[in-house]
mmCIF file of C-alpha atoms in Angstrom:
data_model
loop_
_atom_site.group_PDB
_atom_site.id
_atom_site.type_symbol
_atom_site.label_atom_id
_atom_site.label_comp_id
_atom_site.label_asym_id
_atom_site.label_seq_id
_atom_site.Cartn_x
_atom_site.Cartn_y
_atom_site.Cartn_z
ATOM 1 C CA MET Q 1 63.555 193.284 100.292
ATOM 2 C CA HIS Q 2 62.868 193.023 97.183
ATOM 3 C CA THR Q 3 62.467 195.362 94.741
ATOM 4 C CA ILE Q 4 60.911 195.848 91.392
ATOM 5 C CA GLY Q 5 62.349 197.346 88.470
ATOM 6 C CA LEU Q 6 60.280 198.456 84.704
ATOM 7 C CA ASP Q 7 62.065 200.184 82.150
ATOM 8 C CA LEU Q 8 59.734 201.203 80.460
ATOM 9 C CA GLY Q 9 62.398 201.325 77.079
ATOM 10 C CA GLY Q 10 61.218 202.676 73.697
ATOM 11 C CA THR Q 11 61.455 198.089 71.974
ATOM 12 C CA LYS Q 12 61.284 196.798 75.002
ATOM 13 C CA ILE Q 13 60.103 196.906 78.058
ATOM 14 C CA LYS Q 14 61.971 195.607 81.371
ATOM 15 C CA ILE Q 15 60.614 194.045 84.307
ATOM 16 C CA GLY Q 16 63.466 192.330 87.555
ATOM 17 C CA LEU Q 17 62.792 191.047 89.802
ATOM 18 C CA ILE Q 18 65.828 191.853 92.528
ATOM 19 C CA ARG Q 19 67.117 191.909 95.809
ATOM 20 C CA SER Q 20 70.914 193.021 97.727
ATOM 21 C CA GLY Q 21 72.156 194.184 94.122
ATOM 22 C CA GLN Q 22 71.146 191.204 92.190
ATOM 23 C CA ILE Q 23 68.735 190.851 89.012
ATOM 24 C CA ILE Q 24 66.994 187.325 89.836
ATOM 25 C CA GLU Q 25 64.585 187.020 87.901
ATOM 26 C CA GLU Q 26 63.755 189.371 84.288
ATOM 27 C CA ARG Q 27 61.728 189.115 82.139
ATOM 28 C CA GLU Q 28 60.573 191.090 78.571
ATOM 29 C CA LEU Q 29 57.937 192.381 76.494
ATOM 30 C CA ASP Q 30 57.736 194.395 72.950
ATOM 31 C CA SER Q 31 57.105 197.540 74.120
ATOM 32 C CA HIS Q 32 55.023 199.255 71.030
ATOM 33 C CA SER Q 33 54.938 203.264 72.651
ATOM 34 C CA ASP Q 34 53.839 204.583 70.207
ATOM 35 C CA LYS Q 35 51.194 203.274 71.159
ATOM 36 C CA GLY Q 36 51.475 204.253 74.800
ATOM 37 C CA LEU Q 37 51.695 202.897 78.236
ATOM 38 C CA GLU Q 38 47.772 202.677 79.747
ATOM 39 C CA ASP Q 39 46.976 199.937 77.694
ATOM 40 C CA LYS Q 40 49.905 197.523 78.541
ATOM 41 C CA LEU Q 41 49.802 198.432 82.031
ATOM 42 C CA PRO Q 42 47.553 195.605 82.602
ATOM 43 C CA GLU Q 43 50.122 192.821 80.869
ATOM 44 C CA LEU Q 44 52.946 195.496 82.706
ATOM 45 C CA LYS Q 45 50.384 193.681 86.151
ATOM 46 C CA GLU Q 46 50.423 190.401 85.156
ATOM 47 C CA VAL Q 47 53.662 189.576 85.345
ATOM 48 C CA ILE Q 48 54.789 191.184 88.464
ATOM 49 C CA ASP Q 49 52.700 189.261 90.121
ATOM 50 C CA ASP Q 50 53.883 185.851 87.408
ATOM 51 C CA LEU Q 51 57.058 187.490 88.945
ATOM 52 C CA LEU Q 52 56.430 187.922 92.267
ATOM 53 C CA THR Q 53 54.815 184.772 92.706
ATOM 54 C CA SER Q 54 56.654 182.135 90.915
ATOM 55 C CA ASN Q 55 59.430 183.835 92.599
ATOM 56 C CA GLY Q 56 57.766 183.409 96.585
ATOM 57 C CA VAL Q 57 57.306 186.648 96.881
ATOM 58 C CA LEU Q 58 55.453 187.223 99.324
ATOM 59 C CA ASP Q 59 56.202 191.311 100.406
ATOM 60 C CA PHE Q 60 58.154 193.593 97.999
ATOM 61 C CA SER Q 61 59.682 197.724 99.496
ATOM 62 C CA GLY Q 62 57.895 198.858 96.372
ATOM 63 C CA ILE Q 63 58.570 200.145 92.263
ATOM 64 C CA GLY Q 64 61.137 202.309 90.131
ATOM 65 C CA VAL Q 65 60.685 203.345 86.901
ATOM 66 C CA SER Q 66 62.889 203.923 84.637
ATOM 67 C CA ILE Q 67 60.805 206.274 81.537
ATOM 68 C CA PRO Q 68 62.592 207.961 78.269
ATOM 69 C CA GLY Q 69 61.187 211.636 79.071
ATOM 70 C CA ILE Q 70 61.856 214.500 81.968
ATOM 71 C CA VAL Q 71 61.375 213.155 85.325
ATOM 72 C CA ASP Q 72 59.233 214.377 87.917
ATOM 73 C CA VAL Q 73 61.138 212.363 90.671
ATOM 74 C CA LYS Q 74 59.403 213.682 94.059
ATOM 75 C CA GLU Q 75 55.681 213.475 92.559
ATOM 76 C CA ALA Q 76 56.877 210.040 90.479
ATOM 77 C CA ARG Q 77 54.944 212.810 86.921
ATOM 78 C CA LEU Q 78 56.576 212.629 83.554
ATOM 79 C CA LEU Q 79 56.804 215.859 82.008
ATOM 80 C CA THR Q 80 58.233 215.493 79.167
ATOM 81 C CA ILE Q 81 59.371 212.446 76.244
ATOM 82 C CA ASN Q 82 59.424 212.540 73.248
ATOM 83 C CA ASP Q 83 57.081 210.581 70.691
ATOM 84 C CA LYS Q 84 57.202 207.410 73.243
ATOM 85 C CA TYR Q 85 54.758 206.575 75.953
ATOM 86 C CA ASN Q 86 53.308 209.612 75.558
ATOM 87 C CA ASP Q 87 49.702 209.074 77.905
ATOM 88 C CA ALA Q 88 51.903 209.192 79.953
ATOM 89 C CA VAL Q 89 52.339 212.413 80.243
ATOM 90 C CA SER Q 90 48.765 212.134 82.220
ATOM 91 C CA MET Q 91 49.082 209.329 84.019
ATOM 92 C CA ASP Q 92 50.160 208.921 87.849
ATOM 93 C CA LEU Q 93 51.829 205.573 88.443
ATOM 94 C CA ARG Q 94 52.194 206.567 92.799
ATOM 95 C CA LEU Q 95 48.269 205.338 92.296
ATOM 96 C CA TRP Q 96 48.628 203.103 89.373
ATOM 97 C CA ALA Q 97 51.368 200.995 92.048
ATOM 98 C CA TRP Q 98 48.872 201.399 95.567
ATOM 99 C CA ARG Q 99 45.305 200.500 93.612
ATOM 100 C CA ASN Q 100 47.601 196.938 92.857
ATOM 101 C CA TRP Q 101 49.298 196.305 95.382
ATOM 102 C CA SER Q 102 49.025 199.141 98.278
ATOM 103 C CA LYS Q 103 53.449 199.834 97.107
ATOM 104 C CA PRO Q 104 55.857 202.545 96.346
ATOM 105 C CA LEU Q 105 56.321 203.693 92.561
ATOM 106 C CA PHE Q 106 59.794 205.895 92.230
ATOM 107 C CA MET Q 107 60.415 206.884 88.910
ATOM 108 C CA ASP Q 108 63.017 208.637 86.437
ATOM 109 C CA ASN Q 109 64.704 209.474 83.296
ATOM 110 C CA ASP Q 110 65.954 206.023 82.096
ATOM 111 C CA ALA Q 111 69.706 207.152 80.856
ATOM 112 C CA ARG Q 112 70.038 208.776 85.281
ATOM 113 C CA CYS Q 113 68.488 204.845 86.042
ATOM 114 C CA ALA Q 114 70.983 203.890 83.962
ATOM 115 C CA MET Q 115 73.771 206.174 85.826
ATOM 116 C CA VAL Q 116 72.573 204.759 89.036
ATOM 117 C CA GLY Q 117 73.257 201.411 88.197
ATOM 118 C CA GLU Q 118 77.026 201.460 87.411
ATOM 119 C CA TRP Q 119 77.429 203.890 89.633
ATOM 120 C CA LYS Q 120 76.039 201.843 92.724
ATOM 121 C CA TYR Q 121 76.132 197.938 91.639
ATOM 122 C CA GLY Q 122 78.179 198.155 88.851
ATOM 123 C CA ALA Q 123 81.486 200.074 86.628
ATOM 124 C CA ALA Q 124 81.955 203.014 88.268
ATOM 125 C CA GLN Q 125 81.396 201.586 92.350
ATOM 126 C CA GLY Q 126 83.707 203.478 94.438
ATOM 127 C CA PHE Q 127 84.069 207.115 92.728
ATOM 128 C CA ASP Q 128 82.365 209.613 93.456
ATOM 129 C CA ASP Q 129 82.483 211.760 90.654
ATOM 130 C CA VAL Q 130 81.451 209.888 87.059
ATOM 131 C CA VAL Q 131 79.885 210.060 83.609
ATOM 132 C CA MET Q 132 77.936 207.942 82.109
ATOM 133 C CA MET Q 133 77.271 208.087 77.958
ATOM 134 C CA THR Q 134 75.080 205.616 76.410
ATOM 135 C CA LEU Q 135 74.596 204.972 72.796
ATOM 136 C CA GLY Q 136 71.680 203.137 71.633
ATOM 137 C CA THR Q 137 69.313 204.906 69.222
ATOM 138 C CA GLY Q 138 69.760 208.234 71.083
ATOM 139 C CA ILE Q 139 72.529 209.369 73.883
ATOM 140 C CA GLY Q 140 71.811 208.957 77.323
ATOM 141 C CA THR Q 141 74.367 210.918 79.756
ATOM 142 C CA SER Q 142 73.850 211.710 83.405
ATOM 143 C CA ALA Q 143 76.671 212.796 86.242
ATOM 144 C CA VAL Q 144 77.276 212.424 89.533
ATOM 145 C CA VAL Q 145 79.508 215.296 91.299
ATOM 146 C CA GLY Q 146 80.989 214.391 94.524
ATOM 147 C CA GLY Q 147 78.836 211.755 95.154
ATOM 148 C CA GLU Q 148 75.528 212.809 94.428
ATOM 149 C CA LEU Q 149 73.552 212.423 91.287
ATOM 150 C CA MET Q 150 72.864 215.439 89.450
ATOM 151 C CA ARG Q 151 69.149 216.494 88.629
ATOM 152 C CA GLY Q 152 69.613 220.591 88.611
ATOM 153 C CA SER Q 153 66.503 222.646 89.052
ATOM 154 C CA HIS Q 154 63.949 221.944 85.752
ATOM 155 C CA PHE Q 155 64.998 217.651 86.695
ATOM 156 C CA ARG Q 156 67.211 218.083 83.252
ATOM 157 C CA GLY Q 157 70.793 218.083 84.690
ATOM 158 C CA GLY Q 158 73.546 215.528 82.615
ATOM 159 C CA ILE Q 159 70.425 213.820 81.319
ATOM 160 C CA LEU Q 160 70.122 215.671 77.774
ATOM 161 C CA GLY Q 161 74.616 215.861 76.716
ATOM 162 C CA GLY Q 162 73.159 214.292 73.243
ATOM 163 C CA HIS Q 163 71.563 216.983 73.217
ATOM 164 C CA ILE Q 164 74.427 219.611 72.781
ATOM 165 C CA SER Q 165 75.088 220.959 69.860
ATOM 166 C CA LEU Q 166 78.444 220.001 67.813
ATOM 167 C CA LYS Q 167 77.946 222.258 64.837
ATOM 168 C CA TYR Q 168 75.833 224.834 63.774
ATOM 169 C CA ASP Q 169 74.663 223.813 60.985
ATOM 170 C CA GLY Q 170 74.222 219.508 61.207
ATOM 171 C CA LEU Q 171 71.390 217.788 60.492
ATOM 172 C CA GLN Q 172 67.510 218.929 61.953
ATOM 173 C CA CYS Q 173 67.329 216.769 65.566
ATOM 174 C CA ASN Q 174 64.534 215.743 66.735
ATOM 175 C CA CYS Q 175 64.442 217.754 69.958
ATOM 176 C CA GLY Q 176 64.677 220.422 67.304
ATOM 177 C CA ASN Q 177 68.194 222.117 67.190
ATOM 178 C CA VAL Q 178 70.587 221.466 64.483
ATOM 179 C CA GLY Q 179 73.439 219.373 64.882
ATOM 180 C CA CYS Q 180 73.882 217.888 68.324
ATOM 181 C CA ALA Q 181 75.349 214.732 69.429
ATOM 182 C CA GLU Q 182 72.567 212.214 68.619
ATOM 183 C CA ALA Q 183 71.134 213.943 65.263
ATOM 184 C CA GLU Q 184 74.763 213.552 63.938
ATOM 185 C CA ALA Q 185 76.080 209.373 65.632
ATOM 186 C CA SER Q 186 72.706 207.861 66.523
ATOM 187 C CA SER Q 187 70.674 205.124 65.880
ATOM 188 C CA TRP Q 188 67.379 207.298 64.992
ATOM 189 C CA ASN Q 189 69.688 209.308 62.044
ATOM 190 C CA LEU Q 190 71.850 206.500 60.348
ATOM 191 C CA PRO Q 191 70.059 207.330 57.268
ATOM 192 C CA ASN Q 192 70.751 210.810 57.249
ATOM 193 C CA ILE Q 193 74.116 210.313 58.639
ATOM 194 C CA ILE Q 194 75.099 207.917 56.095
ATOM 195 C CA ARG Q 195 73.865 210.632 53.915
ATOM 196 C CA SER Q 196 75.848 213.097 54.666
ATOM 197 C CA VAL Q 197 78.787 210.891 55.995
ATOM 198 C CA LEU Q 198 79.421 209.048 52.328
ATOM 199 C CA PRO Q 199 78.908 210.518 48.521
ATOM 200 C CA GLU Q 200 76.303 210.379 46.592
ATOM 201 C CA SER Q 201 77.541 207.624 44.252
ATOM 202 C CA ILE Q 202 77.715 205.492 47.706
ATOM 203 C CA ALA Q 203 75.555 206.262 50.170
ATOM 204 C CA GLU Q 204 72.266 204.602 49.336
ATOM 205 C CA GLU Q 205 74.626 201.111 49.499
ATOM 206 C CA TYR Q 206 74.422 201.376 53.312
ATOM 207 C CA VAL Q 207 71.358 203.704 53.830
ATOM 208 C CA ASP Q 208 70.060 200.718 55.364
ATOM 209 C CA HIS Q 209 72.602 199.689 57.700
ATOM 210 C CA ASP Q 210 72.040 199.368 61.498
ATOM 211 C CA PHE Q 211 74.906 199.897 63.609
ATOM 212 C CA TYR Q 212 75.880 196.044 64.113
ATOM 213 C CA GLN Q 213 76.044 196.043 60.066
ATOM 214 C CA LEU Q 214 78.297 198.310 59.053
ATOM 215 C CA PHE Q 215 80.396 196.666 62.796
ATOM 216 C CA LEU Q 216 80.390 193.722 60.480
ATOM 217 C CA LYS Q 217 81.497 195.251 57.868
ATOM 218 C CA TYR Q 218 83.674 197.575 59.609
ATOM 219 C CA ARG Q 219 85.675 194.575 61.076
ATOM 220 C CA ARG Q 220 85.788 193.899 57.782
ATOM 221 C CA GLY Q 221 87.278 197.394 56.568
ATOM 222 C CA ASP Q 222 85.103 198.029 54.451
ATOM 223 C CA ALA Q 223 85.338 201.858 52.941
ATOM 224 C CA GLY Q 224 82.206 203.314 53.445
ATOM 225 C CA ALA Q 225 81.726 201.827 56.868
ATOM 226 C CA VAL Q 226 85.484 202.353 57.958
ATOM 227 C CA LYS Q 227 83.941 206.045 57.343
ATOM 228 C CA VAL Q 228 80.773 206.376 58.882
ATOM 229 C CA VAL Q 229 82.061 204.415 62.143
ATOM 230 C CA ASP Q 230 85.066 206.593 61.964
ATOM 231 C CA HIS Q 231 82.750 209.883 62.356
ATOM 232 C CA CYS Q 232 79.517 208.499 64.893
ATOM 233 C CA ILE Q 233 82.763 208.022 67.546
ATOM 234 C CA MET Q 234 84.613 210.469 66.352
ATOM 235 C CA VAL Q 235 81.331 212.343 67.208
ATOM 236 C CA TRP Q 236 80.874 210.305 70.700
ATOM 237 C CA SER Q 237 84.426 211.497 71.633
ATOM 238 C CA THR Q 238 83.930 214.797 71.103
ATOM 239 C CA ALA Q 239 80.090 215.258 73.443
ATOM 240 C CA LEU Q 240 81.999 213.025 75.772
ATOM 241 C CA ALA Q 241 85.089 215.008 75.574
ATOM 242 C CA ASN Q 242 82.182 218.429 76.137
ATOM 243 C CA LEU Q 243 80.729 216.496 79.467
ATOM 244 C CA VAL Q 244 84.043 215.427 80.349
ATOM 245 C CA TYR Q 245 84.792 219.651 80.842
ATOM 246 C CA ALA Q 246 81.714 219.735 82.658
ATOM 247 C CA TYR Q 247 81.281 217.905 85.153
ATOM 248 C CA ASP Q 248 86.110 216.108 85.798
ATOM 249 C CA PRO Q 249 84.713 212.508 85.724
ATOM 250 C CA LYS Q 250 86.878 210.102 87.478
ATOM 251 C CA ILE Q 251 85.807 207.671 85.248
ATOM 252 C CA VAL Q 252 83.562 207.042 82.154
ATOM 253 C CA VAL Q 253 80.849 204.736 81.789
ATOM 254 C CA ILE Q 254 79.707 203.280 78.054
ATOM 255 C CA GLY Q 255 76.839 202.065 77.383
ATOM 256 C CA GLY Q 256 74.387 201.709 75.487
ATOM 257 C CA GLY Q 257 73.405 198.417 73.048
ATOM 258 C CA ILE Q 258 76.205 200.231 70.438
ATOM 259 C CA MET Q 259 78.214 198.905 73.225
ATOM 260 C CA LYS Q 260 78.820 195.769 72.000
ATOM 261 C CA SER Q 261 81.363 196.592 69.469
ATOM 262 C CA ALA Q 262 82.829 198.219 72.977
ATOM 263 C CA ASP Q 263 86.206 196.329 71.691
ATOM 264 C CA ILE Q 264 86.779 198.814 68.854
ATOM 265 C CA ILE Q 265 84.616 201.851 69.836
ATOM 266 C CA ILE Q 266 86.709 202.797 73.522
ATOM 267 C CA PRO Q 267 89.941 202.567 72.166
ATOM 268 C CA LYS Q 268 89.538 204.724 69.430
ATOM 269 C CA ILE Q 269 87.657 207.080 71.524
ATOM 270 C CA LYS Q 270 90.690 207.485 74.131
ATOM 271 C CA GLN Q 271 92.725 207.949 70.630
ATOM 272 C CA ASN Q 272 90.607 210.889 69.911
ATOM 273 C CA LEU Q 273 90.404 212.547 73.486
ATOM 274 C CA ALA Q 274 94.666 212.177 73.701
ATOM 275 C CA ASP Q 275 96.672 215.583 73.765
ATOM 276 C CA LYS Q 276 93.928 218.008 73.298
ATOM 277 C CA GLY Q 277 92.614 220.442 75.596
ATOM 278 C CA TRP Q 278 92.718 221.129 79.079
ATOM 279 C CA PHE Q 279 92.492 217.993 80.411
ATOM 280 C CA ASP Q 280 94.608 215.232 80.934
ATOM 281 C CA PHE Q 281 92.821 212.369 79.475
ATOM 282 C CA GLU Q 282 95.197 210.142 79.122
ATOM 283 C CA GLN Q 283 94.594 210.002 83.377
ATOM 284 C CA LEU Q 284 90.554 209.680 82.492
ATOM 285 C CA LEU Q 285 89.282 206.348 83.680
ATOM 286 C CA ILE Q 286 86.623 204.668 80.581
ATOM 287 C CA ALA Q 287 85.093 201.535 80.830
ATOM 288 C CA PRO Q 288 82.650 199.653 78.990
ATOM 289 C CA ALA Q 289 78.784 199.081 81.649
ATOM 290 C CA GLU Q 290 79.179 196.103 83.490
ATOM 291 C CA TYR Q 291 74.819 195.572 83.125
ATOM 292 C CA VAL Q 292 74.626 197.101 80.039
ATOM 293 C CA HIS Q 293 71.537 195.661 79.849
ATOM 294 C CA ALA Q 294 70.129 195.558 82.763
ATOM 295 C CA SER Q 295 71.941 198.606 85.066
ATOM 296 C CA ALA Q 296 68.904 201.613 84.550
ATOM 297 C CA LEU Q 297 66.125 197.924 86.314
ATOM 298 C CA LEU Q 298 69.250 197.739 89.297
ATOM 299 C CA SER Q 299 68.632 201.136 90.020
ATOM 300 C CA ALA Q 300 65.138 200.559 91.725
ATOM 301 C CA GLU Q 301 66.565 199.215 94.799
ATOM 302 C CA TYR Q 302 69.276 201.827 95.116
ATOM 303 C CA PHE Q 303 66.285 204.500 94.635
ATOM 304 C CA LEU Q 304 63.255 202.655 96.954
ATOM 305 C CA ASN Q 305 65.978 202.070 99.727
ATOM 306 C CA GLN Q 306 67.353 205.540 99.560
ATOM 307 C CA GLN Q 307 63.508 207.314 99.116
ATOM 308 C CA GLU Q 308 62.418 204.940 102.966
ATOM 309 C CA LYS Q 309 65.685 207.529 104.393
ATOM 310 C CA VAL Q 310 64.513 210.249 103.438
ATOM 311 C CA GLU Q 311 60.391 209.552 105.012
ATOM 312 C CA GLU Q 312 61.963 207.937 107.744
ATOM 313 C CA ILE Q 313 64.307 210.931 108.104
ATOM 314 C CA CYS Q 314 60.486 213.244 107.593
#
């Protein structure tokens, strides 16, 4: 049966029609996440209805939602989120799905959803011990240990690796802490990162650059870009080492928009991790995500199938 996946990103919302681990068709909307989610629901309903109609789908199993926040998966309730879809904390999306389609809705954190997409359908298929890191606006993480997806008693298990504090006197993070991996090497804080890495005399030349521009200059050997990119890759490497120590995976999958430069990032991470610490990093498999932009969507099918199995047992 078909499934609908919703990936509520900070910049874009992706809507996918999924069947048997494949995205049949995908649509995309600007999210305007700072304005909340409620006003977006009528447009989402219209897109979902059109996806079903245009593909001749008369019935579907339900809706899986990926969102960048802490989610009570038992109740499909958003507990907390950082300046995106703030009104969603008080919303009952299961009720929305039931009223419109009489279908169940499952919701989880976006990094955890991306992990499931890669674990079940992508680069980590066949592995029972996996760590995933997504490099984008922030740093998302997730872990599978012994074939079980980590959630923890407060639904935070595995997903806050971007807020591992790497420098006690580091840059201010939007979580309130300082020196988090996100604060030291992610898109949302890039101007401050550039100013912290480069001399004041040249930093302003780069502060309006995004990672795409920095990697372009890196490939040309630009000294400033090389210094900033190498700094960020070292931060990602250090955060990744901490995740490996915590979860002891056989494979690490790295996704997110910045991984368009995977040909630079992965070899540098392997180089940074070689011969360090209490882990044989040379034996660790490090792979780019197979579905860089769609892994979170794919998780919808798996989660709804699991939900049906639990209900059958109960």
